[in-house]
Coordinates of C-alpha atoms in Angstrom, one line a residue:
Chain E
M1 CA 0.8 -28.8 23.7
T2 CA -1.5 -29.4 20.7
P3 CA -0.5 -28.3 17.2
E4 CA -3.3 -25.7 17.3
T5 CA -1.8 -24.1 20.5
A6 CA 1.7 -24.3 18.9
L7 CA 0.5 -22.5 15.9
Q8 CA -1.3 -19.9 17.8
L9 CA 1.9 -19.3 19.8
L10 CA 3.9 -19.0 16.6
D11 CA 1.4 -16.3 15.4
Y12 CA 1.7 -14.4 18.7
A13 CA 5.5 -14.5 18.5
A14 CA 5.5 -13.3 15.0
V15 CA 3.2 -10.4 15.9
A16 CA 5.0 -9.5 19.0
V17 CA 8.5 -9.4 17.4
F18 CA 7.3 -7.6 14.3
A19 CA 5.5 -5.0 16.5
V20 CA 8.8 -4.4 18.4
T21 CA 10.5 -3.7 15.0
G22 CA 7.6 -1.3 14.1
A23 CA 7.9 0.5 17.4
L24 CA 11.7 0.8 16.8
V25 CA 11.1 2.4 13.4
A26 CA 8.6 4.7 15.2
S27 CA 11.3 5.7 17.7
R28 CA 13.5 6.7 14.7
S29 CA 10.7 9.0 13.6
Q30 CA 10.2 10.3 17.1
L31 CA 6.5 9.7 17.3
D32 CA 4.2 9.6 20.3
V33 CA 3.0 6.4 22.0
V34 CA -0.1 6.2 19.8
G35 CA 2.1 6.5 16.8
F36 CA 4.3 3.7 18.2
I37 CA 1.2 1.5 18.5
F38 CA -0.1 2.4 15.1
I39 CA 3.2 1.5 13.3
A40 CA 3.6 -1.5 15.5
C41 CA 0.1 -2.8 14.5
L42 CA 0.7 -2.0 10.9
T43 CA 3.9 -4.0 10.8
A44 CA 2.6 -6.9 12.9
T45 CA -0.6 -7.4 10.9
G46 CA 0.2 -6.1 7.4
G47 CA 1.5 -9.3 6.0
G48 CA -1.0 -11.6 7.6
T49 CA -3.9 -9.3 6.7
T50 CA -2.8 -9.3 3.0
R51 CA -2.5 -13.0 3.1
D52 CA -5.9 -13.5 4.6
A53 CA -7.5 -11.0 2.1
I54 CA -5.9 -12.9 -0.8
L55 CA -7.0 -16.3 0.5
D56 CA -10.5 -15.0 1.5
R57 CA -10.0 -16.2 5.1
T58 CA -11.3 -14.3 8.1
V59 CA -8.5 -11.8 8.9
F60 CA -6.6 -13.3 11.7
W61 CA -6.8 -10.4 14.1
V62 CA -10.5 -10.0 13.5
A63 CA -10.9 -13.6 14.5
D64 CA -8.6 -13.1 17.5
P65 CA -8.4 -9.5 18.7
V66 CA -5.8 -10.6 21.4
I67 CA -3.4 -10.2 18.5
L68 CA -3.9 -6.4 18.7
A69 CA -3.3 -6.4 22.4
V70 CA 0.0 -8.3 22.0
A71 CA 1.2 -5.7 19.4
T72 CA 0.0 -2.8 21.5
A73 CA 1.8 -4.2 24.6
A74 CA 5.0 -4.6 22.6
A75 CA 4.8 -1.1 21.3
I76 CA 4.3 0.5 24.8
L77 CA 7.2 -1.6 26.1
V78 CA 9.5 -0.3 23.3
F79 CA 8.3 3.3 23.9
F80 CA 9.6 3.1 27.4
T81 CA 12.9 1.1 26.8
A82 CA 14.2 2.0 23.3
H83 CA 16.6 4.5 24.7
L84 CA 18.4 1.6 26.5
L85 CA 19.6 0.1 23.2
E86 CA 23.1 0.9 22.0
S87 CA 22.1 1.0 18.4
R88 CA 18.4 0.9 17.6
Y89 CA 19.1 0.1 14.0
R90 CA 21.2 -2.8 14.6
A91 CA 18.7 -4.2 17.2
L92 CA 16.0 -3.6 14.5
L93 CA 17.8 -5.7 12.0
W94 CA 18.2 -8.6 14.3
I95 CA 14.8 -8.5 15.8
D96 CA 13.3 -8.3 12.4
A97 CA 15.2 -11.5 11.6
F98 CA 13.4 -13.3 14.4
A99 CA 10.1 -11.9 13.3
L100 CA 10.7 -13.1 9.7
A101 CA 11.6 -16.5 11.0
A102 CA 8.3 -16.7 13.0
A103 CA 6.1 -15.1 10.3
V104 CA 7.1 -17.2 7.3
P105 CA 6.1 -20.5 8.9
A106 CA 2.9 -18.9 10.2
G107 CA 2.0 -17.9 6.7
V108 CA 2.9 -21.4 5.4
A109 CA 0.6 -23.0 8.0
A110 CA -2.2 -20.7 7.2
A111 CA -2.0 -21.4 3.5
Q112 CA -1.8 -25.1 4.1
A113 CA -4.9 -24.9 6.5
S114 CA -6.7 -23.3 3.5
G115 CA -5.9 -26.2 1.3
Q116 CA -3.7 -24.4 -1.2
D117 CA -1.2 -25.9 -3.6
W118 CA 2.5 -25.6 -3.0
P119 CA 3.1 -22.5 -5.2
I120 CA 0.6 -20.6 -3.2
V121 CA 1.9 -21.9 0.0
I122 CA 5.4 -20.6 -0.7
V123 CA 4.1 -17.2 -1.9
M124 CA 1.9 -16.9 1.2
G125 CA 4.9 -17.6 3.4
M126 CA 6.8 -14.9 1.7
V127 CA 3.8 -12.5 1.8
T128 CA 3.2 -13.0 5.5
G129 CA 6.9 -12.6 6.2
C130 CA 7.8 -9.7 4.0
L131 CA 4.8 -7.4 3.5
G132 CA 4.4 -6.1 7.1
G133 CA 8.0 -4.9 7.2
L134 CA 7.7 -3.5 3.7
M135 CA 4.6 -1.4 4.8
R136 CA 6.5 -0.2 7.9
D137 CA 9.4 0.9 5.9
V138 CA 7.4 2.6 3.1
V139 CA 5.2 4.4 5.4
C140 CA 8.2 5.6 7.7
N141 CA 10.4 6.5 4.6
E142 CA 13.0 3.9 5.6
V143 CA 15.0 2.0 3.0
P144 CA 12.9 -1.2 2.8
L145 CA 14.8 -4.1 4.2
V146 CA 13.4 -6.2 1.4
L147 CA 15.3 -4.0 -1.0
K148 CA 18.7 -3.6 0.6
Q149 CA 21.5 -4.3 -1.7
G150 CA 23.8 -7.2 -1.0
E151 CA 21.6 -8.7 1.8
L152 CA 19.4 -11.8 1.7
Y153 CA 15.9 -11.1 2.8
V154 CA 13.1 -12.3 0.4
T155 CA 15.5 -15.1 -0.5
C156 CA 15.4 -16.3 3.2
A157 CA 11.6 -16.3 3.1
F158 CA 11.6 -18.2 -0.1
A159 CA 14.1 -20.8 1.1
G160 CA 12.2 -21.3 4.3
A161 CA 8.8 -21.7 2.7
G162 CA 10.3 -24.1 0.1
T163 CA 11.9 -26.1 2.9
A164 CA 8.5 -26.5 4.7
V165 CA 6.9 -27.7 1.4
L166 CA 9.7 -30.1 0.6
A167 CA 9.7 -31.4 4.2
G168 CA 5.9 -32.0 3.8
V169 CA 6.4 -33.8 0.5
A170 CA 9.2 -36.0 2.3
G171 CA 6.6 -37.0 4.9
A172 CA 7.7 -34.8 7.8
P173 CA 5.1 -34.0 10.4
E174 CA 3.6 -30.5 10.1
M175 CA 5.3 -29.1 13.3
G176 CA 8.7 -30.5 12.1
A177 CA 8.3 -29.0 8.6
L178 CA 7.4 -25.6 10.2
A179 CA 10.4 -25.8 12.6
A180 CA 12.7 -26.5 9.7
C181 CA 11.2 -23.5 7.9
A182 CA 11.9 -21.2 10.8
L183 CA 15.4 -22.5 11.2
V184 CA 16.3 -22.1 7.5
V185 CA 14.9 -18.5 7.5
L186 CA 16.8 -17.6 10.6
V187 CA 20.1 -19.1 9.7
L188 CA 20.1 -17.5 6.2
R189 CA 19.1 -14.1 7.5
A190 CA 21.6 -14.2 10.4
G191 CA 24.3 -15.3 8.0
S192 CA 23.6 -12.4 5.8
L193 CA 23.7 -10.0 8.7
A194 CA 26.6 -11.4 10.5
F195 CA 28.8 -12.8 7.6
G196 CA 27.6 -10.9 4.6
W197 CA 26.0 -13.9 2.8
R198 CA 24.5 -12.7 -0.4
L199 CA 23.5 -13.6 -3.9
P200 CA 25.2 -11.8 -6.8
V201 CA 23.4 -8.5 -7.5
Y202 CA 22.7 -6.7 -10.7
R203 CA 25.7 -4.3 -10.7
T204 CA 26.3 -3.6 -14.4
R205 CA 25.0 0.0 -14.3
P206 CA 23.4 2.2 -11.6
P207 CA 20.6 4.5 -12.8
Q208 CA 21.8 7.3 -15.0
P209 CA 21.9 10.7 -13.3
D210 CA 19.5 12.3 -15.7
Q211 CA 16.7 9.9 -14.5
P212 CA 16.9 10.4 -10.8
K213 CA 14.9 8.5 -8.3
R214 CA 12.3 10.3 -6.2
G215 CA 13.5 13.1 -3.9
P216 CA 12.1 15.6 -1.5
Chain V
M1 CA -34.4 11.6 8.4
T2 CA -33.9 7.8 9.1
P3 CA -30.7 6.5 10.6
E4 CA -29.9 4.8 7.3
T5 CA -30.1 8.2 5.5
A6 CA -28.0 9.9 8.2
L7 CA -25.3 7.2 7.9
Q8 CA -25.3 7.5 4.1
L9 CA -24.9 11.3 4.4
L10 CA -22.1 10.7 6.8
D11 CA -20.4 8.5 4.2
Y12 CA -20.9 11.0 1.4
A13 CA -19.5 13.8 3.7
A14 CA -16.4 11.9 4.5
V15 CA -15.8 11.0 0.9
A16 CA -16.3 14.5 -0.3
V17 CA -14.1 16.1 2.2
F18 CA -11.3 13.6 1.9
A19 CA -11.5 14.0 -1.9
V20 CA -10.9 17.7 -1.5
T21 CA -7.7 17.0 0.6
G22 CA -6.6 14.5 -2.1
A23 CA -7.1 17.1 -4.8
L24 CA -5.2 19.7 -2.8
V25 CA -2.2 17.4 -2.5
A26 CA -2.6 16.8 -6.3
S27 CA -2.4 20.6 -6.7
R28 CA 0.9 20.5 -4.7
S29 CA 2.3 17.9 -7.2
Q30 CA 0.9 20.0 -10.2
L31 CA -1.1 17.2 -11.8
D32 CA -3.7 17.3 -14.5
V33 CA -7.4 17.0 -13.8
V34 CA -7.5 13.2 -14.2
G35 CA -4.6 13.1 -11.7
F36 CA -6.6 15.3 -9.3
I37 CA -9.5 12.8 -9.7
F38 CA -7.2 9.8 -9.2
I39 CA -5.7 11.0 -6.0
A40 CA -9.0 12.2 -4.7
C41 CA -10.7 8.9 -5.2
L42 CA -7.7 7.1 -3.7
T43 CA -7.9 9.3 -0.6
A44 CA -11.6 9.2 -0.3
T45 CA -12.0 5.5 -0.7
G46 CA -8.7 4.0 0.6
G47 CA -9.7 3.7 4.2
G48 CA -13.2 2.4 3.6
T49 CA -12.0 -0.1 1.0
T50 CA -9.4 -1.5 3.4
R51 CA -12.1 -1.7 6.1
D52 CA -14.5 -3.5 3.8
A53 CA -11.9 -5.9 2.6
I54 CA -10.9 -6.8 6.1
L55 CA -14.5 -7.2 7.3
D56 CA -15.4 -9.1 4.1
R57 CA -18.2 -6.6 3.3
T58 CA -19.2 -5.5 -0.1
V59 CA -16.9 -2.5 -0.8
F60 CA -18.9 0.6 -0.2
W61 CA -18.3 2.3 -3.5
V62 CA -19.0 -0.9 -5.5
A63 CA -22.4 -1.1 -3.6
D64 CA -23.0 2.6 -4.3
P65 CA -21.0 4.1 -7.2
V66 CA -22.5 7.6 -6.4
I67 CA -19.6 7.7 -4.0
L68 CA -17.2 7.9 -6.9
A69 CA -19.2 10.7 -8.5
V70 CA -19.0 12.7 -5.3
A71 CA -15.2 12.2 -5.1
T72 CA -14.9 13.2 -8.8
A73 CA -17.0 16.3 -8.4
A74 CA -15.0 17.5 -5.5
A75 CA -11.7 17.0 -7.3
I76 CA -12.9 18.9 -10.4
L77 CA -14.0 21.8 -8.1
V78 CA -10.7 21.9 -6.4
F79 CA -8.9 21.8 -9.8
F80 CA -10.6 25.1 -10.7
T81 CA -10.6 26.8 -7.3
A82 CA -7.3 25.8 -5.5
H83 CA -5.5 28.9 -6.5
L84 CA -8.0 31.0 -4.6
L85 CA -6.7 29.6 -1.3
E86 CA -4.2 31.7 0.7
S87 CA -2.3 28.6 1.9
R88 CA -3.3 25.3 0.4
Y89 CA -1.3 23.4 3.0
R90 CA -3.0 25.1 5.9
A91 CA -6.4 24.5 4.2
L92 CA -5.4 20.9 3.7
L93 CA -4.7 20.4 7.3
W94 CA -8.0 21.8 8.4
I95 CA -10.2 20.2 5.8
D96 CA -8.5 16.9 6.6
A97 CA -9.5 17.4 10.2
F98 CA -13.2 17.5 9.1
A99 CA -12.7 14.4 6.9
L100 CA -11.3 12.5 9.8
A101 CA -14.2 13.6 12.0
A102 CA -16.6 12.2 9.4
A103 CA -14.7 9.1 8.4
V104 CA -14.1 7.7 11.9
P105 CA -17.8 7.5 12.8
A106 CA -18.5 6.1 9.4
G107 CA -16.0 3.3 10.0
V108 CA -17.4 2.7 13.5
A109 CA -20.9 2.4 12.1
A110 CA -19.9 0.0 9.4
A111 CA -18.1 -2.3 11.8
Q112 CA -21.1 -2.2 14.3
A113 CA -23.4 -3.0 11.3
S114 CA -21.2 -6.1 10.7
G115 CA -21.7 -7.2 14.3
Q116 CA -18.1 -6.8 15.3
D117 CA -16.9 -6.7 19.0
W118 CA -15.5 -3.4 20.4
P119 CA -11.8 -3.9 19.7
I120 CA -12.5 -4.4 15.9
V121 CA -15.0 -1.5 16.0
I122 CA -12.4 0.9 17.4
V123 CA -9.7 -0.4 14.9
M124 CA -12.1 0.0 12.0
G125 CA -12.8 3.6 13.0
M126 CA -9.1 4.2 12.9
V127 CA -8.6 2.3 9.7
T128 CA -11.4 4.1 7.9
G129 CA -10.2 7.5 9.2
C130 CA -6.5 7.2 8.7
L131 CA -5.6 4.9 5.8
G132 CA -7.1 7.0 3.0
G133 CA -4.9 10.0 4.0
L134 CA -1.9 7.8 4.6
M135 CA -2.2 6.3 1.0
R136 CA -2.5 9.9 -0.4
D137 CA 0.6 11.0 1.5
V138 CA 2.7 8.0 0.7
V139 CA 1.8 8.1 -3.1
C140 CA 2.4 11.8 -3.3
N141 CA 5.5 11.8 -1.3
E142 CA 4.2 14.1 1.4
V143 CA 5.1 13.6 5.1
P144 CA 2.2 11.5 6.3
L145 CA -0.1 13.5 8.6
V146 CA -0.3 10.3 10.6
L147 CA 3.4 10.6 11.4
K148 CA 3.8 14.2 12.0
Q149 CA 5.8 14.8 15.2
G150 CA 4.0 16.6 18.0
E151 CA 0.5 16.4 16.5
L152 CA -2.5 14.3 17.5
Y153 CA -3.8 12.4 14.6
V154 CA -4.2 8.7 15.2
T155 CA -4.9 9.6 18.8
C156 CA -7.9 11.6 17.7
A157 CA -9.3 8.6 15.7
F158 CA -8.7 6.3 18.6
A159 CA -10.3 8.7 21.2
G160 CA -13.3 9.2 18.9
A161 CA -13.9 5.6 18.2
G162 CA -13.5 4.7 21.9
T163 CA -16.0 7.4 22.7
A164 CA -18.5 5.8 20.4
V165 CA -18.0 2.4 22.0
L166 CA -18.3 3.8 25.5
A167 CA -21.4 5.8 24.7
G168 CA -23.0 2.6 23.3
V169 CA -22.2 0.7 26.3
A170 CA -23.7 3.6 28.4
G171 CA -26.9 3.1 26.4
A172 CA -26.8 6.1 24.2
P173 CA -28.7 5.8 20.9
E174 CA -26.6 5.0 17.8
M175 CA -26.8 8.4 16.3
G176 CA -25.8 10.1 19.5
A177 CA -22.8 7.8 20.0
L178 CA -21.7 8.6 16.4
A179 CA -22.1 12.4 16.9
A180 CA -20.1 12.2 20.1
C181 CA -17.4 10.4 18.2
A182 CA -17.2 12.9 15.4
L183 CA -17.1 15.7 18.1
V184 CA -14.3 14.2 20.0
V185 CA -12.3 13.6 16.9
L186 CA -12.8 17.2 15.6
V187 CA -12.2 19.0 18.9
L188 CA -8.9 16.9 19.6
R189 CA -7.6 17.4 16.1
A190 CA -8.6 21.1 16.0
G191 CA -7.0 21.7 19.4
S192 CA -3.8 20.0 18.1
L193 CA -3.7 22.2 15.0
A194 CA -4.8 25.5 16.7
F195 CA -3.2 25.1 20.2
G196 CA -0.5 22.6 19.7
W197 CA -2.1 19.9 22.0
R198 CA 0.1 16.9 21.9
L199 CA 1.2 13.8 23.7
P200 CA 4.7 13.5 24.8
V201 CA 6.9 12.1 21.9
Y202 CA 9.8 9.8 21.9
R203 CA 12.6 12.3 21.8
T204 CA 15.5 10.6 23.5
R205 CA 17.6 10.3 20.3
P206 CA 17.0 11.0 16.7
P207 CA 18.3 8.3 14.1
Q208 CA 22.1 8.2 13.9
P209 CA 23.6 9.9 10.9
D210 CA 25.2 6.7 9.7
Q211 CA 21.8 5.0 9.3
P212 CA 20.0 7.5 7.2
K213 CA 16.5 7.3 6.2
R214 CA 15.5 7.0 2.5
G215 CA 16.6 9.7 0.1
P216 CA 16.4 10.5 -3.5
Chain Y
M1 CA -9.3 -19.4 -30.4
T2 CA -12.1 -19.2 -27.9
P3 CA -12.8 -15.9 -26.1
E4 CA -11.7 -17.7 -22.8
T5 CA -8.4 -18.6 -24.3
A6 CA -8.0 -15.0 -25.7
L7 CA -8.7 -13.5 -22.3
Q8 CA -6.2 -15.8 -20.7
L9 CA -3.6 -14.8 -23.1
L10 CA -4.4 -11.2 -22.5
D11 CA -3.9 -11.8 -18.7
Y12 CA -0.6 -13.6 -19.3
A13 CA 0.6 -10.8 -21.6
A14 CA -0.2 -8.1 -19.1
V15 CA 1.6 -10.0 -16.4
A16 CA 4.7 -10.7 -18.5
V17 CA 5.1 -7.2 -19.6
F18 CA 4.5 -5.6 -16.2
A19 CA 6.9 -8.1 -14.7
V20 CA 9.6 -6.9 -17.2
T21 CA 8.9 -3.3 -16.0
G22 CA 9.2 -4.3 -12.4
A23 CA 12.5 -6.1 -13.2
L24 CA 13.8 -3.1 -14.9
V25 CA 13.1 -1.0 -11.8
A26 CA 14.8 -3.6 -9.7
S27 CA 17.9 -3.2 -12.0
R28 CA 17.9 0.5 -11.2
S29 CA 17.9 -0.4 -7.6
Q30 CA 20.6 -3.0 -8.3
L31 CA 19.0 -6.0 -6.4
D32 CA 19.8 -9.6 -6.7
V33 CA 17.8 -12.1 -8.8
V34 CA 15.2 -12.8 -5.9
G35 CA 14.7 -9.1 -5.6
F36 CA 14.0 -8.9 -9.4
I37 CA 11.5 -11.7 -9.0
F38 CA 9.8 -10.0 -5.9
I39 CA 9.4 -6.6 -7.6
A40 CA 8.3 -8.2 -10.9
C41 CA 5.6 -10.2 -9.1
L42 CA 4.5 -7.2 -7.1
T43 CA 4.1 -5.1 -10.2
A44 CA 2.6 -7.9 -12.3
T45 CA -0.1 -8.9 -9.7
G46 CA -0.6 -5.8 -7.7
G47 CA -3.4 -4.2 -9.8
G48 CA -5.2 -7.5 -10.4
T49 CA -5.0 -8.6 -6.8
T50 CA -6.5 -5.3 -5.7
R51 CA -9.3 -5.7 -8.2
D52 CA -10.1 -9.2 -7.2
A53 CA -10.1 -8.3 -3.5
I54 CA -12.5 -5.4 -4.2
L55 CA -14.8 -7.5 -6.3
D56 CA -14.5 -10.5 -3.9
R57 CA -13.4 -12.8 -6.8
T58 CA -10.8 -15.5 -6.3
V59 CA -7.5 -13.8 -6.8
F60 CA -6.4 -14.5 -10.3
W61 CA -2.9 -15.9 -9.6
V62 CA -4.3 -18.1 -6.7
A63 CA -6.7 -19.6 -9.3
D64 CA -3.9 -20.0 -11.8
P65 CA -0.4 -20.1 -10.4
V66 CA 1.1 -20.2 -13.8
I67 CA 0.8 -16.4 -13.6
L68 CA 3.6 -16.5 -11.0
A69 CA 5.8 -18.6 -13.2
V70 CA 5.3 -16.2 -16.1
A71 CA 6.3 -13.2 -14.0
T72 CA 9.3 -15.1 -12.5
A73 CA 10.5 -16.0 -15.9
A74 CA 10.3 -12.5 -17.2
A75 CA 12.2 -11.3 -14.1
I76 CA 15.0 -13.8 -14.7
L77 CA 15.2 -12.9 -18.3
V78 CA 15.6 -9.3 -17.5
F79 CA 18.2 -10.0 -14.8
F80 CA 20.5 -11.5 -17.5
T81 CA 19.7 -9.1 -20.4
A82 CA 19.0 -5.6 -18.9
H83 CA 22.6 -4.4 -19.5
L84 CA 22.0 -4.8 -23.2
L85 CA 19.5 -1.9 -23.3
E86 CA 20.8 1.5 -24.4
S87 CA 18.5 3.3 -21.8
R88 CA 16.7 1.2 -19.3
Y89 CA 14.6 4.1 -18.2
R90 CA 13.4 4.7 -21.8
A91 CA 12.7 1.0 -22.3
L92 CA 10.8 1.0 -19.0
L93 CA 8.5 3.7 -20.1
W94 CA 7.6 2.1 -23.4
I95 CA 7.3 -1.5 -22.1
D96 CA 5.0 -0.1 -19.3
A97 CA 2.9 1.4 -22.1
F98 CA 2.3 -2.0 -23.6
A99 CA 1.7 -3.5 -20.1
L100 CA -1.0 -0.8 -19.5
A101 CA -2.6 -1.5 -22.8
A102 CA -3.0 -5.1 -21.9
A103 CA -3.9 -4.8 -18.3
V104 CA -6.8 -2.3 -18.7
P105 CA -8.8 -4.5 -21.0
A106 CA -8.0 -7.5 -18.7
G107 CA -9.5 -5.5 -15.8
V108 CA -12.5 -4.5 -17.8
A109 CA -13.1 -8.1 -18.8
A110 CA -12.8 -9.3 -15.2
A111 CA -15.3 -6.7 -13.9
Q112 CA -17.7 -7.5 -16.8
A113 CA -17.4 -11.2 -16.0
S114 CA -18.4 -10.3 -12.4
G115 CA -21.5 -8.6 -13.7
Q116 CA -20.6 -5.1 -12.6
D117 CA -22.2 -1.9 -13.8
W118 CA -20.3 0.5 -16.1
P119 CA -18.8 2.8 -13.4
I120 CA -17.2 -0.2 -11.6
V121 CA -16.1 -1.6 -14.9
I122 CA -14.3 1.6 -15.7
V123 CA -12.7 1.9 -12.3
M124 CA -11.5 -1.8 -12.3
G125 CA -9.9 -1.2 -15.7
M126 CA -8.0 1.7 -14.2
V127 CA -7.2 -0.2 -11.0
T128 CA -5.9 -3.2 -12.9
G129 CA -3.8 -1.0 -15.2
C130 CA -2.4 1.5 -12.7
L131 CA -2.0 0.0 -9.3
G132 CA 0.6 -2.6 -10.0
G133 CA 3.0 0.0 -11.4
L134 CA 2.1 2.5 -8.6
M135 CA 3.2 -0.1 -6.0
R136 CA 6.4 -0.8 -8.0
D137 CA 7.2 2.9 -8.0
V138 CA 6.3 3.6 -4.4
V139 CA 8.3 0.5 -3.1
C140 CA 11.3 1.3 -5.1
N141 CA 11.2 5.1 -4.5
E142 CA 10.7 6.0 -8.1
V143 CA 8.6 9.0 -9.2
P144 CA 5.3 7.2 -9.8
L145 CA 4.5 7.2 -13.6
V146 CA 0.9 7.8 -12.6
L147 CA 1.9 11.1 -11.1
K148 CA 4.4 12.4 -13.7
Q149 CA 3.7 16.0 -14.7
G150 CA 2.6 16.7 -18.2
E151 CA 2.1 13.1 -19.3
L152 CA -1.1 11.1 -19.9
Y153 CA -1.3 7.9 -17.8
V154 CA -4.4 7.5 -15.7
T155 CA -6.1 9.3 -18.5
C156 CA -5.2 6.6 -21.0
A157 CA -6.6 3.9 -18.7
F158 CA -9.7 5.9 -18.2
A159 CA -10.2 6.6 -21.9
G160 CA -9.6 3.0 -22.9
A161 CA -11.9 1.5 -20.3
G162 CA -14.5 4.1 -21.3
T163 CA -14.1 3.0 -24.9
A164 CA -14.7 -0.6 -24.0
V165 CA -18.0 0.3 -22.2
L166 CA -19.2 2.5 -25.1
A167 CA -18.3 -0.1 -27.6
G168 CA -20.3 -2.7 -25.6
V169 CA -23.3 -0.3 -25.4
A170 CA -23.0 0.1 -29.2
G171 CA -23.3 -3.6 -29.6
A172 CA -19.7 -4.5 -30.4
P173 CA -18.8 -8.1 -29.5
E174 CA -16.7 -8.5 -26.4
M175 CA -13.3 -9.1 -28.1
G176 CA -13.9 -6.1 -30.4
A177 CA -14.5 -3.9 -27.4
L178 CA -11.5 -5.1 -25.6
A179 CA -9.3 -4.7 -28.6
A180 CA -10.6 -1.1 -29.1
C181 CA -9.8 -0.5 -25.4
A182 CA -6.2 -1.7 -25.7
L183 CA -5.7 0.3 -28.9
V184 CA -7.0 3.6 -27.3
V185 CA -4.7 3.0 -24.2
L186 CA -1.6 2.3 -26.4
V187 CA -2.2 5.2 -28.8
L188 CA -2.8 7.8 -26.1
R189 CA 0.1 6.6 -24.0
A190 CA 2.5 6.4 -27.0
G191 CA 1.4 9.8 -28.2
S192 CA 2.2 11.2 -24.8
L193 CA 5.6 9.6 -24.8
A194 CA 6.5 10.3 -28.3
F195 CA 4.8 13.7 -29.0
G196 CA 4.2 15.1 -25.6
W197 CA 0.4 14.8 -25.7
R198 CA -1.0 16.1 -22.5
L199 CA -3.9 17.7 -20.6
P200 CA -3.5 21.1 -19.0
V201 CA -2.0 20.7 -15.7
Y202 CA -2.5 22.7 -12.5
R203 CA 0.4 25.1 -12.7
T204 CA -0.7 28.1 -10.7
R205 CA 1.6 27.6 -7.8
P206 CA 4.1 24.9 -6.8
P207 CA 4.1 24.1 -3.1
Q208 CA 5.6 26.8 -0.9
P209 CA 9.1 26.2 0.3
D210 CA 8.2 26.3 3.9
Q211 CA 6.0 23.3 3.5
P212 CA 8.4 20.9 1.8
K213 CA 7.6 17.4 0.6
R214 CA 9.2 14.4 2.2
G215 CA 12.9 14.0 2.0
P216 CA 15.5 11.7 3.2

């Protein structure tokens, strides 16, 4: 398998798995099958599209529309099977962890292919990993996973992208650096979901009741 | 009337009608006139701007700022006349249907002018038609029309854009294909609003109460 | 100080002050330090990134990653000091006013540097000033400042950007026009916050209770 093939498989994996999470959120909103496909494609392509627009690259699914077929197939599969899950929300959290672990290295690889410096490489790993899910959650009025109190999420993306950069500086081959990136993201996120790993949060004071957040 | 003129009129029509829907939503949020203009311009240009950023075209209202004047004029008109409507929400739904029927063919035409293949042409019709209204609804905290249970919306955009592609393959002239596209979008969306046409939705289970969606 | 240096300082100032507002919103959502940095960077770069994508310029923080370091430093500072504020929401409103007054002229200057006509210059001042805060508020489920009833916000950005264009037409030097822009934005926004300056809002009818806005 050439590195190009491996990177393309990584892209497809991230797209398919994020599409599944989008379709699961669509099932919580009780949409029809086209709604499933719409949210799945938004989730699967949102992060990478933002990355490509920022880096002025050809958007990845315009260059390779098979991406859209992958996301559509994943959405249709979920439409017919979501009822088999014991807890869709629990499944969503774990599948999203795998999607994050595939999307962050995909973003890192794309930024490195554009010849970006390390700060932009790290940010593009985070953008690719986090923004699709953020769009999914904002559009469907879910609490964004990115913002959940007492869980690691953006931190996982940051640590993974940083690992890829450091591994590259240390002379690791590209595929090894990307594998290390995916592993760090997955271990941190899984540890947060399974064992409650977290950073200290700002707890001093919640918002005052006379300045409420947005309601219905 | 040359095809170029016809396409430009289609663009202006989509912008004006979407701007009216944005201003109606602004009236539901009781904004001032500048707020009406802001939401109207966001709604009218959001889909096309996303399309042009993805296709790396010059953004349509940067190329032709008259677009902004059209949206502004529509917003001011609504600011002074919205109180005449019996039901602003009902009007919003129907005017939005016409906007969708103008924006989808405009997106299809723009993607074809960029020389895109059919999958991207269909997606760009959907992006141009659906994303401006989605931004309007998310920013103003309305239930996104795209996500309303038991209504056709994204499906109309998909069917219309697909019709344009099929008509082109069948040898129809461009203006005919775009007219068929607009007609399919409008008939499906009107049928959904008037007669409740719909696709089967995912109804097996609503979200469990211990995993609530986002509140105030 | 050369004009280039002055413009770069203006950019840094807008980024730092918007990052502080993002971090204050993160404190209201009780996030961890990486969440503070994420929301701070989104707020600080959201408007300018949209502007650069629309104008097809190199995104400003890709060209100069120091921007990201400035926003990160501001977020960390707020993480450790936000509890010292009497009212974080009141502080947020006022600091956001200064951010708006720095970001609007930064957007105007960037559009003028791209050789845009006056309508696009004005819109880019508004986009740069308003969209970062709008993204912050939508993602964190706050009532968008842009949409608050009975307050000037988008109006301030519009008046400031218009002032810069008029001053330029009247022959003012660039730095003078940008200073006038910042002053107009700040005075209008401060007057709105301190003295309740406002435009007449659309008050005829609130939305009808049978068409509620989006809830939990």
